[in-house]
Short mmCIF file of C-alpha atoms in Angstrom, two decimals:
data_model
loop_
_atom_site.label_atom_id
_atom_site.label_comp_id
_atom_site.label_asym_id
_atom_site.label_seq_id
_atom_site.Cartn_x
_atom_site.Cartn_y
_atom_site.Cartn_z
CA UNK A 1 18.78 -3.70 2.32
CA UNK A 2 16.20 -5.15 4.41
CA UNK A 3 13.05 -6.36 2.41
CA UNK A 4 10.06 -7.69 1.47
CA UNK A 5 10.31 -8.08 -2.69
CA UNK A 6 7.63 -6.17 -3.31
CA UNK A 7 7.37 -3.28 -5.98
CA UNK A 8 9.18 -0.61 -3.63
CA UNK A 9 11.85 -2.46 -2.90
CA UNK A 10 12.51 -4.13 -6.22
CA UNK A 11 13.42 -0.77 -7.86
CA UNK A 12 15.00 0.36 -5.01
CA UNK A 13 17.50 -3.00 -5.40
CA UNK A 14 17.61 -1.60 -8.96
CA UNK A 15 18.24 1.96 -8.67
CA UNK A 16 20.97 1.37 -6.33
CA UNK A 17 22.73 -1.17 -8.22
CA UNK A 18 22.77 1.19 -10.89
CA UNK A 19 24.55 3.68 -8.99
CA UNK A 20 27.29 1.18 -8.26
CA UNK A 21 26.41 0.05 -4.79
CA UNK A 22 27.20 -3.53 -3.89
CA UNK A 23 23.31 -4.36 -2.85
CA UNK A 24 21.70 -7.34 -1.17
CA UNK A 25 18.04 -8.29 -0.50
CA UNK A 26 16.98 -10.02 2.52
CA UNK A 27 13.95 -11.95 1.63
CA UNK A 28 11.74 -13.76 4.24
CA UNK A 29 9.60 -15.25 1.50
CA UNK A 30 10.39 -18.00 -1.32
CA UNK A 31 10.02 -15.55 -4.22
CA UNK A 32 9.71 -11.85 -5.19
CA UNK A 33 6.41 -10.44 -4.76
CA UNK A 34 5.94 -8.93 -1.26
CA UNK A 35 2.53 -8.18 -0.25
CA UNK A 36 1.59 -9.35 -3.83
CA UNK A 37 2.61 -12.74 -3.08
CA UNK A 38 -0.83 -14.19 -1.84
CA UNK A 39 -0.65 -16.69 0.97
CA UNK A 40 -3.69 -18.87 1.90
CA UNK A 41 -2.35 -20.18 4.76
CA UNK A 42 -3.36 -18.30 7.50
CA UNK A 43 -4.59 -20.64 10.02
CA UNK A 44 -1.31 -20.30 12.19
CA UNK A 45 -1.51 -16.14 12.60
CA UNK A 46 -2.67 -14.49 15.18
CA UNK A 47 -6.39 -13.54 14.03
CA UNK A 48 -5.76 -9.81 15.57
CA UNK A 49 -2.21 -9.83 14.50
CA UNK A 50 -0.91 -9.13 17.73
CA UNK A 51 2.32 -11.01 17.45
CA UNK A 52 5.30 -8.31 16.80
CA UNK A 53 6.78 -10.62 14.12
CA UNK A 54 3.91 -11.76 11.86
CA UNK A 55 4.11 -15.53 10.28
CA UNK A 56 1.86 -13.84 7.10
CA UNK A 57 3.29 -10.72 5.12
CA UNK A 58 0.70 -10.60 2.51
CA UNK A 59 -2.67 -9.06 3.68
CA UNK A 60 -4.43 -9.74 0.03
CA UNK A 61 -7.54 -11.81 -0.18
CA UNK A 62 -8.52 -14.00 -3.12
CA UNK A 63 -10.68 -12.37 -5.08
CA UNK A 64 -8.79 -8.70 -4.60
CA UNK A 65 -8.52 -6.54 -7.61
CA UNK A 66 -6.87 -3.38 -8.37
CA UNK A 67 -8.58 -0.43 -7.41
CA UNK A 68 -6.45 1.86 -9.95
CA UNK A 69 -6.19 0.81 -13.91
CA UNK A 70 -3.23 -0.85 -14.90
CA UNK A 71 -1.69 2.28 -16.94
CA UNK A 72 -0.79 4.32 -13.85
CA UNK A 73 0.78 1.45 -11.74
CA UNK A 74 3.71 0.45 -13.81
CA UNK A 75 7.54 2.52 -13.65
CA UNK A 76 7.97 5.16 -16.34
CA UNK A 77 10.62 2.76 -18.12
CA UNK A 78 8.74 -1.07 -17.38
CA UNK A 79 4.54 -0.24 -17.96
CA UNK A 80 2.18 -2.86 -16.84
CA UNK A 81 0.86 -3.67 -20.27
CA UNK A 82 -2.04 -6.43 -20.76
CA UNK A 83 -0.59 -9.41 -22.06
CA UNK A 84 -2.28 -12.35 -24.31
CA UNK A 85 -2.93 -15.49 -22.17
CA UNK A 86 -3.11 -13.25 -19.21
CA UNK A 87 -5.61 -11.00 -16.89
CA UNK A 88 -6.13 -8.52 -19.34
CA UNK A 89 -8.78 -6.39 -17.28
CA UNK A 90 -7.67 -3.08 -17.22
CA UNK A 91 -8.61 -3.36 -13.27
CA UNK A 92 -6.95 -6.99 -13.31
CA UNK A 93 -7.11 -9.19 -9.79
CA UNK A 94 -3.74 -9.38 -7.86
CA UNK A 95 -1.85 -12.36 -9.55
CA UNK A 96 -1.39 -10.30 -12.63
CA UNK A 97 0.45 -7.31 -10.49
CA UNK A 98 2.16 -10.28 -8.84
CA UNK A 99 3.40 -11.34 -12.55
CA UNK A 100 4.15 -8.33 -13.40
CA UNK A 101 6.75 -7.55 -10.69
CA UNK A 102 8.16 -10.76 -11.52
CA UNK A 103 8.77 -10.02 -15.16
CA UNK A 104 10.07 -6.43 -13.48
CA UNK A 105 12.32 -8.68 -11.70
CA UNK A 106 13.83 -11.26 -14.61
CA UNK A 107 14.03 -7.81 -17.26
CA UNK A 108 16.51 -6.18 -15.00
CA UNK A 109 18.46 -9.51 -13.46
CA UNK A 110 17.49 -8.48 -9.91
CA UNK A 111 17.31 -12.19 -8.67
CA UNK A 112 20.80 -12.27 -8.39
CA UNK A 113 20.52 -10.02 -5.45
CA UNK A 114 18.10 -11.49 -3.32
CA UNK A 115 18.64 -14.02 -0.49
CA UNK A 116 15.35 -15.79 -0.53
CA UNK A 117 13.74 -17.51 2.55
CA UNK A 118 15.72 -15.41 5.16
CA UNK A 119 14.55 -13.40 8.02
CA UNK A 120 15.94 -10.55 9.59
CA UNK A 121 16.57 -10.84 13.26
CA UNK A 122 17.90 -7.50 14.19
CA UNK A 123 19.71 -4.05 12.65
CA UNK A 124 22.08 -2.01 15.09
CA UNK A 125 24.51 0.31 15.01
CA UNK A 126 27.84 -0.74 14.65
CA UNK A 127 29.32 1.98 16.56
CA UNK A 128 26.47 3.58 19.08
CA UNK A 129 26.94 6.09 20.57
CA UNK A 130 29.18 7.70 17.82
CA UNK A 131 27.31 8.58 15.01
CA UNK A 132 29.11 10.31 12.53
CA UNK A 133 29.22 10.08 8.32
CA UNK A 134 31.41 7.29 8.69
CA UNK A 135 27.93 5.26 10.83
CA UNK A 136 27.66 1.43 10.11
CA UNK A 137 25.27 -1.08 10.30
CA UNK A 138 25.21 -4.70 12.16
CA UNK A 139 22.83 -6.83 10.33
CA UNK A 140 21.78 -10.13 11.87
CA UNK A 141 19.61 -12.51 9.75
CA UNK A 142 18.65 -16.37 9.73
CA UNK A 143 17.83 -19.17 7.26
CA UNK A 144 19.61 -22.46 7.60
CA UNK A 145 21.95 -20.57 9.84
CA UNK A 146 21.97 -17.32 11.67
CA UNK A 147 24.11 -14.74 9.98
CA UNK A 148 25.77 -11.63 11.28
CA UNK A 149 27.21 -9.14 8.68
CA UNK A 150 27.74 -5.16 9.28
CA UNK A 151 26.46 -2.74 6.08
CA UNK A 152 27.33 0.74 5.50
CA UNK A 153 23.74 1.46 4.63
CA UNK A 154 20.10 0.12 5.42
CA UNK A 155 17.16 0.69 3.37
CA UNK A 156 14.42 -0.19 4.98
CA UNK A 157 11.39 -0.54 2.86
CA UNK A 158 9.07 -3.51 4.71
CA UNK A 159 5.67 -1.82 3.10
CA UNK A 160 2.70 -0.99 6.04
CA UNK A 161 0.13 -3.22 5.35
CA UNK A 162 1.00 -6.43 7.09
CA UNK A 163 1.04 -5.45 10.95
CA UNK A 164 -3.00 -4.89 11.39
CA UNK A 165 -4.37 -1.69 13.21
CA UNK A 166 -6.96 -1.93 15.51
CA UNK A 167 -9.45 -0.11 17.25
CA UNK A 168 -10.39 0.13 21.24
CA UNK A 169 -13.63 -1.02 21.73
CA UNK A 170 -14.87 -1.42 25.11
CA UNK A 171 -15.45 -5.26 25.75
CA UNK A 172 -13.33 -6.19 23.02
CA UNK A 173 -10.99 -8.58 24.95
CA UNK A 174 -14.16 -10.16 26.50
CA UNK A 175 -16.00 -10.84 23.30
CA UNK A 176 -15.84 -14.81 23.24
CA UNK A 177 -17.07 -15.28 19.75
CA UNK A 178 -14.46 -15.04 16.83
CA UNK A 179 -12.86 -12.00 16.09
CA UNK A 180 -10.34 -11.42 13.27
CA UNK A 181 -8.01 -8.81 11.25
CA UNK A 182 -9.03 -8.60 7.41
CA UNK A 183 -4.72 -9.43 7.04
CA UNK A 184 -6.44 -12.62 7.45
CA UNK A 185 -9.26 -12.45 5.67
CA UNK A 186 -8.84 -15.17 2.45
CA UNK A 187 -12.11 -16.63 1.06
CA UNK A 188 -15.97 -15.97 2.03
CA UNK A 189 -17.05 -19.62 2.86
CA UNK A 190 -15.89 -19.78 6.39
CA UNK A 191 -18.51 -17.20 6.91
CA UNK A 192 -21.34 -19.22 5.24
CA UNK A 193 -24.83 -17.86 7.81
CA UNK A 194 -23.18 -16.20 9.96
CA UNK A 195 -24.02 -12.87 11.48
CA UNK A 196 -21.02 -11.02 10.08
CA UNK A 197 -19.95 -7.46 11.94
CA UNK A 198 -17.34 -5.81 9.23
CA UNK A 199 -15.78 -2.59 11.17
CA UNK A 200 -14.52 0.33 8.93
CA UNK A 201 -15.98 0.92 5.27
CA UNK A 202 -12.47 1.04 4.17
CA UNK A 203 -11.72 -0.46 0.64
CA UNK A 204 -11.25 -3.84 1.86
CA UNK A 205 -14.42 -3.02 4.25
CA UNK A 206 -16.12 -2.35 1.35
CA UNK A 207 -15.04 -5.21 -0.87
CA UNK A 208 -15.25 -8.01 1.91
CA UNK A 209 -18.75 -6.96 2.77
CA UNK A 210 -19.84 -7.07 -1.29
CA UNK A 211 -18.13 -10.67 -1.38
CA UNK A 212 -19.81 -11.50 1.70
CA UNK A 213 -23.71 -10.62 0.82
CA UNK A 214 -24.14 -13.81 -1.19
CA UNK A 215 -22.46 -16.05 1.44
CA UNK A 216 -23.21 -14.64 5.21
CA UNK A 217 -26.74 -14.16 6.83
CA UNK A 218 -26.49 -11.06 7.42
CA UNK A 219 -23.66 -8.53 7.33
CA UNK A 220 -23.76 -5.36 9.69
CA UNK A 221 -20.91 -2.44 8.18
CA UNK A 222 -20.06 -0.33 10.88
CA UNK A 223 -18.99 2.68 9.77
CA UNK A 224 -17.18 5.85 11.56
CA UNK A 225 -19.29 7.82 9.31
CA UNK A 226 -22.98 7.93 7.92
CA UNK A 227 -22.35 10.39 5.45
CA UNK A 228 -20.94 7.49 2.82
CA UNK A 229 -20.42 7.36 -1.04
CA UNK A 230 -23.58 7.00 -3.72
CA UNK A 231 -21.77 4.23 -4.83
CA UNK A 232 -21.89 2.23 -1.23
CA UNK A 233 -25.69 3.71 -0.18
CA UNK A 234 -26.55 1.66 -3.97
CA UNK A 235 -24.98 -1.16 -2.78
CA UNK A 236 -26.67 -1.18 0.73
CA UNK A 237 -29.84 -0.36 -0.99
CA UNK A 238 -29.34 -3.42 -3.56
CA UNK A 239 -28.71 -6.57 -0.85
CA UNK A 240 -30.93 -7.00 2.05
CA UNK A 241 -29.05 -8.55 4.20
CA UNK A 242 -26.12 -5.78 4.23
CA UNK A 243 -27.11 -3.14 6.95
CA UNK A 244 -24.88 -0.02 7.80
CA UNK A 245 -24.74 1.36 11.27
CA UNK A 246 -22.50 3.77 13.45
CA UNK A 247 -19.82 3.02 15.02
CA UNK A 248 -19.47 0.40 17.96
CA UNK A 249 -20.10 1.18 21.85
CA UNK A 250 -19.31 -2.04 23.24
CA UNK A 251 -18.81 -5.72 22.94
CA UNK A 252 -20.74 -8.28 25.46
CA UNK A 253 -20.09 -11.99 26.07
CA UNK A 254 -22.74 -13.20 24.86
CA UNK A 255 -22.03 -11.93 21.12
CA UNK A 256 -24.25 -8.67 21.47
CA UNK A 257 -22.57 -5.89 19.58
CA UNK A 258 -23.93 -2.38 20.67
CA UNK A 259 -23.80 0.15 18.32
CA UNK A 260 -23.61 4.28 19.49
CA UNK A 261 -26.73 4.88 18.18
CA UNK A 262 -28.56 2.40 21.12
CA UNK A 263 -28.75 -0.18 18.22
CA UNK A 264 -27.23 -3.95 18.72
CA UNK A 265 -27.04 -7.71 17.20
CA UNK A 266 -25.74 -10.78 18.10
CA UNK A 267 -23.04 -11.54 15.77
CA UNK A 268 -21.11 -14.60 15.01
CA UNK A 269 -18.14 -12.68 13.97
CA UNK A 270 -16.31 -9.36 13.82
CA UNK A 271 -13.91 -8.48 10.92
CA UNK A 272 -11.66 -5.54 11.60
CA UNK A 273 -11.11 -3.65 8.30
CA UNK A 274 -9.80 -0.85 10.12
CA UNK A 275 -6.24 -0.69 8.53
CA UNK A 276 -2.84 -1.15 8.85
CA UNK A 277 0.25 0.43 11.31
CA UNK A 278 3.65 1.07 10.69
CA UNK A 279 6.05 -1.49 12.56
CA UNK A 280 9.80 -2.54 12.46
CA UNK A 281 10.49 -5.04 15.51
CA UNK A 282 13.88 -5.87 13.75
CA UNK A 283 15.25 -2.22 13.77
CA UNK A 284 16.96 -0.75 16.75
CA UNK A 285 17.89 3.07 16.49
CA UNK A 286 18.20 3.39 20.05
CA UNK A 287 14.79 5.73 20.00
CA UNK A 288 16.48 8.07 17.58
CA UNK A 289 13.49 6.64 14.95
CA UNK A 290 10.15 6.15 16.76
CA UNK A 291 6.56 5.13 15.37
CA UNK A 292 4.35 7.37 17.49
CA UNK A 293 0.36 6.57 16.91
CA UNK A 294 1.60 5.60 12.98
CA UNK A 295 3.81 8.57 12.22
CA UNK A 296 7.01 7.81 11.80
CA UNK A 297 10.04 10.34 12.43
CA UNK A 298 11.54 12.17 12.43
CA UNK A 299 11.99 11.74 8.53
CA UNK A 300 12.97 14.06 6.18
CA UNK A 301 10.86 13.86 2.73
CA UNK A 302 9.38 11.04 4.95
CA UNK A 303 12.58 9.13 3.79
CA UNK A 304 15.72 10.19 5.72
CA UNK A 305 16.34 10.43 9.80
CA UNK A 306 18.77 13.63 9.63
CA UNK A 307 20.35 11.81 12.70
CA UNK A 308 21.15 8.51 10.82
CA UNK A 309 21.09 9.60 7.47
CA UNK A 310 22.19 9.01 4.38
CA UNK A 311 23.44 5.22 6.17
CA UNK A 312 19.69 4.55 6.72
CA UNK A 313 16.90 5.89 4.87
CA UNK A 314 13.16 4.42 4.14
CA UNK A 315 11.40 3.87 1.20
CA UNK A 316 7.52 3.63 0.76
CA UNK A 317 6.53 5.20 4.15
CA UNK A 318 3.97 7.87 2.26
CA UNK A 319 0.59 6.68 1.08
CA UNK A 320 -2.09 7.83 -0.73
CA UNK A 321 0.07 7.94 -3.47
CA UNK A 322 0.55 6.70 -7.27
CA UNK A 323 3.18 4.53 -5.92
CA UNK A 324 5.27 3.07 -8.49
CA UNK A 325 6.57 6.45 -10.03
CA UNK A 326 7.21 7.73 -6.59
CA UNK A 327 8.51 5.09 -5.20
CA UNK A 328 11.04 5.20 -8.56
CA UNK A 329 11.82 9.00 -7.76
CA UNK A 330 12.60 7.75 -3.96
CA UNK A 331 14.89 5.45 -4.85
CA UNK A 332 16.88 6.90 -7.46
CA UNK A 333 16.86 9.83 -4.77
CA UNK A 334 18.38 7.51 -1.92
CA UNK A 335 20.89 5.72 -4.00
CA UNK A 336 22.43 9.13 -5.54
CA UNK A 337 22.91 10.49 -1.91
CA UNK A 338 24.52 6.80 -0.83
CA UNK A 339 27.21 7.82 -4.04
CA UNK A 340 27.51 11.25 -3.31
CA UNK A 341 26.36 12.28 -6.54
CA UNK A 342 23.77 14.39 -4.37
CA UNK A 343 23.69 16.02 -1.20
CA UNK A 344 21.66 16.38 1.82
CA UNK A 345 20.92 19.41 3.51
CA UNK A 346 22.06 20.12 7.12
CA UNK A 347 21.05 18.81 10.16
CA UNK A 348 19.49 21.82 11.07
CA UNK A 349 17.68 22.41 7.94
CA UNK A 350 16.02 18.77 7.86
CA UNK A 351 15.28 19.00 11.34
CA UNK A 352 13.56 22.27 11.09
CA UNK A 353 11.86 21.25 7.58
CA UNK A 354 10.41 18.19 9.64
CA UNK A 355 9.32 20.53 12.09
CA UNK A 356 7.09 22.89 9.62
CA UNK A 357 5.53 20.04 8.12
CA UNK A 358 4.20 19.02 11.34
CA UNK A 359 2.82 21.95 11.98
CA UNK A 360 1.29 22.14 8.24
CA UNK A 361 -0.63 18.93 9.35
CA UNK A 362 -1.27 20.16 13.12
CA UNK A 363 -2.60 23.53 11.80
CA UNK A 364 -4.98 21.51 8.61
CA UNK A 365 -6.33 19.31 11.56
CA UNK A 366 -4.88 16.35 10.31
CA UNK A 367 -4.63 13.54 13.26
CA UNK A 368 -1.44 11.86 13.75
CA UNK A 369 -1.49 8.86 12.41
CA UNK A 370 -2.35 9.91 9.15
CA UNK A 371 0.82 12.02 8.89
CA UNK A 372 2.25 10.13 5.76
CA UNK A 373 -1.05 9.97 4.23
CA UNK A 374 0.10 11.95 0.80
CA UNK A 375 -2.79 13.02 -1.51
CA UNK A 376 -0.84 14.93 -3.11
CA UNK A 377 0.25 15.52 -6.86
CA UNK A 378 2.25 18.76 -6.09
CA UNK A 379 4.14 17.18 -3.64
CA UNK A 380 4.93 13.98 -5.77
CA UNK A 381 6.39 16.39 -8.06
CA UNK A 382 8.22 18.39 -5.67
CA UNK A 383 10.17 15.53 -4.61
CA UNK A 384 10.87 14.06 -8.60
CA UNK A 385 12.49 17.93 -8.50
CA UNK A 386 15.07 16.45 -5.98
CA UNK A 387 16.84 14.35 -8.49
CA UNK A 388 15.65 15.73 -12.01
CA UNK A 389 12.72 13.19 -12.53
CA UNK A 390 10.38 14.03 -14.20
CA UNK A 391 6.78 15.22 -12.64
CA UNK A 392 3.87 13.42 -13.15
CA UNK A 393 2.18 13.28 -16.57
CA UNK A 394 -1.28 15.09 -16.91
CA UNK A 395 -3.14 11.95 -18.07
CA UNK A 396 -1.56 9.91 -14.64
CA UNK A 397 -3.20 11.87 -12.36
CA UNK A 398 -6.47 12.57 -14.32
CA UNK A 399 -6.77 8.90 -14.96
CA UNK A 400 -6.27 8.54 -11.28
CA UNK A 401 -9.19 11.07 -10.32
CA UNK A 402 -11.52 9.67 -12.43
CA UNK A 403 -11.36 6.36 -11.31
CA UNK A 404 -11.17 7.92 -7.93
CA UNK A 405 -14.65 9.16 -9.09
CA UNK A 406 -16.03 6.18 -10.88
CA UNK A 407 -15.75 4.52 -7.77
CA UNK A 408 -17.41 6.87 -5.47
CA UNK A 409 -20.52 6.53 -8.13
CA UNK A 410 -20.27 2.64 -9.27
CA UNK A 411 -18.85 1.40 -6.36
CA UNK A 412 -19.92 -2.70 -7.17
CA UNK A 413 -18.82 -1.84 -11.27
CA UNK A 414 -16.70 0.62 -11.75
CA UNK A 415 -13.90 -1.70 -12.23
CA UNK A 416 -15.62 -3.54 -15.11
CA UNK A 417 -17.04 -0.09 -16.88
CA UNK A 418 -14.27 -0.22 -18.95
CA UNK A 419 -15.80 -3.31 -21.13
CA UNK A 420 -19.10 -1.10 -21.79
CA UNK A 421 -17.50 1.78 -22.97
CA UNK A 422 -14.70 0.06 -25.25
CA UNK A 423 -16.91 0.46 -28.48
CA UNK A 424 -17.79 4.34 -27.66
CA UNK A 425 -13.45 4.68 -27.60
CA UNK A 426 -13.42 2.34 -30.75
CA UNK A 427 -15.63 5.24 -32.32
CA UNK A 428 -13.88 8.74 -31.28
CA UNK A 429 -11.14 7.47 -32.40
CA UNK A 430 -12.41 6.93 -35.71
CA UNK A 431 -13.81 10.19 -35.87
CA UNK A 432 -10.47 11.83 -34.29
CA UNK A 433 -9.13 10.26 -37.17
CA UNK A 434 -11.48 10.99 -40.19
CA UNK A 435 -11.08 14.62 -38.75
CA UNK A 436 -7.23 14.86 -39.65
CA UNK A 437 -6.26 15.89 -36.43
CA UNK A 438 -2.26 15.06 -35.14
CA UNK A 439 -2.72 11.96 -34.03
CA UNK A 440 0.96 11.64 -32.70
CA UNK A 441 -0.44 10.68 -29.17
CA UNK A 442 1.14 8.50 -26.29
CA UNK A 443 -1.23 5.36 -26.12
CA UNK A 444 -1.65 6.41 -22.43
CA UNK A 445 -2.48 9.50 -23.24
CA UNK A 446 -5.50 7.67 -25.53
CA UNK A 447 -6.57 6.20 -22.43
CA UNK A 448 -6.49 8.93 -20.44
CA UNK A 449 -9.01 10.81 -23.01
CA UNK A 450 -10.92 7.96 -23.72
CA UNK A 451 -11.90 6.98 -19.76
CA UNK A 452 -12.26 11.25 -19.39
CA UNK A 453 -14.76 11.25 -22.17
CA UNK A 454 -16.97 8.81 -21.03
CA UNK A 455 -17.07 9.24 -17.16
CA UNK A 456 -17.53 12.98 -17.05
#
């Protein structure tokens, strides 16, 4: 299986071990983690991250926290529970999701499994061009030593935020002041008095240009939109020196930024918050898997190539998604169709099931490269139907809307509102209590009512 530790592919390693299959991890990094596994040291990347094989994985910034609570990340049999000595914010900052995967790790002997500090060079066909049920796998990798081993199945599950996306922007490759992706974004001081440009009001848009206001001179959020959240218009309202404007004409040697709206600076630096695309330099299908403008396909359940599959098979493409359940339901999924316990359909069926779903998006407008952009509860459910697990609980997704919500409101605090309310909780459930009522509730499902209560 060809990896980057991260939550995905940990219970993928799992699930598959549990269905008897002889598994092992290729790791690039020293330890388990994936993008969780913070790196400050940046300085030898490619600021645009225009290199096809990246020297950083991890894309997470210092002071990063969780933009979901704690209660809806975890797996339905390992939840992410506070512990003592520990971040115990329900929105805690990204070394506690990094323990937790660890303790994921140790709890179900996974280590084993992994081959740490070892790249992946290449993964062919064995036999190209027959494929048939009987298709194989060359696998080339390096550490100490190159390595070349052949697999009867890949999983692929490298994660999408590492290899930056970036917009064309006339001037761009003329600009001569610095210009950088926010995968390398770490700390604020660098940017001490600068005149700061921060492209996309993304979540990490949004959160660099908040950590930025008390450290920059000025910070200029261009935006593809005007029409932006309450919470973000109170933040721009709040700082002075944060400034929102459209989106950029041009670039101009001598650091002048124009903006569509006849509007320009002269910035010291441009930060490109403007995501992250699909990319996997290592895997040769021989075009029979393509990334086309970030969709990547054909895939079936945006997991199997009906061409290739069940031998290879991806895991984590979708986003927009409460991840860790479906991630769970995905690999259970792929590691029961590896032992034949389930079945695909045809080739014709997945093909033309691929095909509809285009459409679907074609027909709802939806561009391209936002064709594995989920948002979608029914469909998480649909696919736990493949394999019997079960669908997501009622207080999951309602805890997920409202901090969805809480957000869009309390952009700079919604994270922390949790502290303010505590006693109001302490209190209803006293009363729930004094009332009699059946008190035989999940202590998620306590959280979901409490944070419901208060917010709406």
């Amino acid at each position: 299986m060809r990896d980057r530790c991260g939550s995905r592919r940990l219970v993928a390693a799992r699930e598959l071990r549990k269905e008897g299959h002889n598994v092992v991890v290729i790791e690039k990094s020293h330890d388990v983690g994936g993008q969780w596994l913070y790196d400050p040291k940046v300085e030898e990347e490619n600021p645009l991250g225009k290199d096809s094989f990246l020297k950083v994985h991890s894309s997470i910034y210092a002071s990063l926290r969780l933009t979901s609570p704690r209660e809806i990340m975890g797996f339905t049999d390992f939840p992410f529970v506070a512990k003592k000595g520990r971040d115990m914010r329900r929105f805690p900052g990204h070394k506690e999701l990094l323990l937790y995967l660890q303790d994921f790790c140790e709890r179900f002997g996974l280590r084993e499994m992994i081959r740490f500090d070892t790249r992946v060079e290449s993964v062919e066909m064995l036999d190209y061009p027959v494929l048939d049920k009987d298709l194989r796998w060359v696998v080339k990798s390096k550490a100490e030593k190159a390595v070349e081993e052949v697999y009867d199945a890949v999983v692929v599950a490298t994660g999408h935020y590492s290899h930056p996306r970036l917009p064309r922007i006339k001037g761009m490759d003329a600009w001569r002041r610095k210009q950088m992706h926010s995968h390398i974004y770490r700390v604020p001081e660098p940017f001490k008095n600068e005149v700061v440009v921060v492209v996309g009001n993304s979540l990490s848009g949004q959160d660099i240009s908040m950590e930025l206001v008390s450290i920059a001179k000025e910070i200029h959020l261009s935006a593809r939109s005007l029409n932006i959240s309450q919470g973000l218009s109170k933040v721009i309202s709040k700082y002075d020196n944060l400034h929102l404007h459209p989106q950029i004409e041009s670039l101009h040697e001598d650091g002048k930024v124009l903006f569509t709206d006849g509007s320009w600076i002269i910035a010291d630096t441009i930060i490109y918050c403007t995501g992250y695309s699909y990319s996997f330099p290592f895997l040769d299908t021989k075009g029979i898997v393509v990334v086309d403008d970030d969709r990547v396909g054909p895939l079936y359940e945006h997991t199997f190539p009906p061409s290739l599959a069940p031998s290879l098979s991806f895991i984590g493409i979708p986003r927009k998604i409460i991840g860790f359940p479906f991630f769970e339901s995905q690999a259970k999924w792929i590691a029961q169709v590896l032992s034949g316990k389930r079945m695909l359909p045809s080739w014709d069926d997945m093909m033309q099931s691929i095909k509809e779903f285009y459409h679907s998006r074609d027909v709802a407008g939806i561009p391209k490269h936002n064709t594995h952009d989920v948002a979608n509860f029914e469909y998480c459910d649909k696919y736990a139907d493949y394999i019997g697990f079960p669908h997501l609980e009622e207080w999951r997704k309602e805890l997920c809307l409202s901090a969805l919500r809480n957000s869009e409101i309390n952009l700079e605090t919604y994270r922390d509102s949790f502290k303010k309310i505590k006693r109001c909780f302490r209190l209803l459930i006293i009363a729930l209590t004094s009332l009699n009522l059946d008190m035989k509730i999940l202590p998620h499902e306590l959280y979901w009512f409490h944070f419901i209560y208060v917010l709406q």
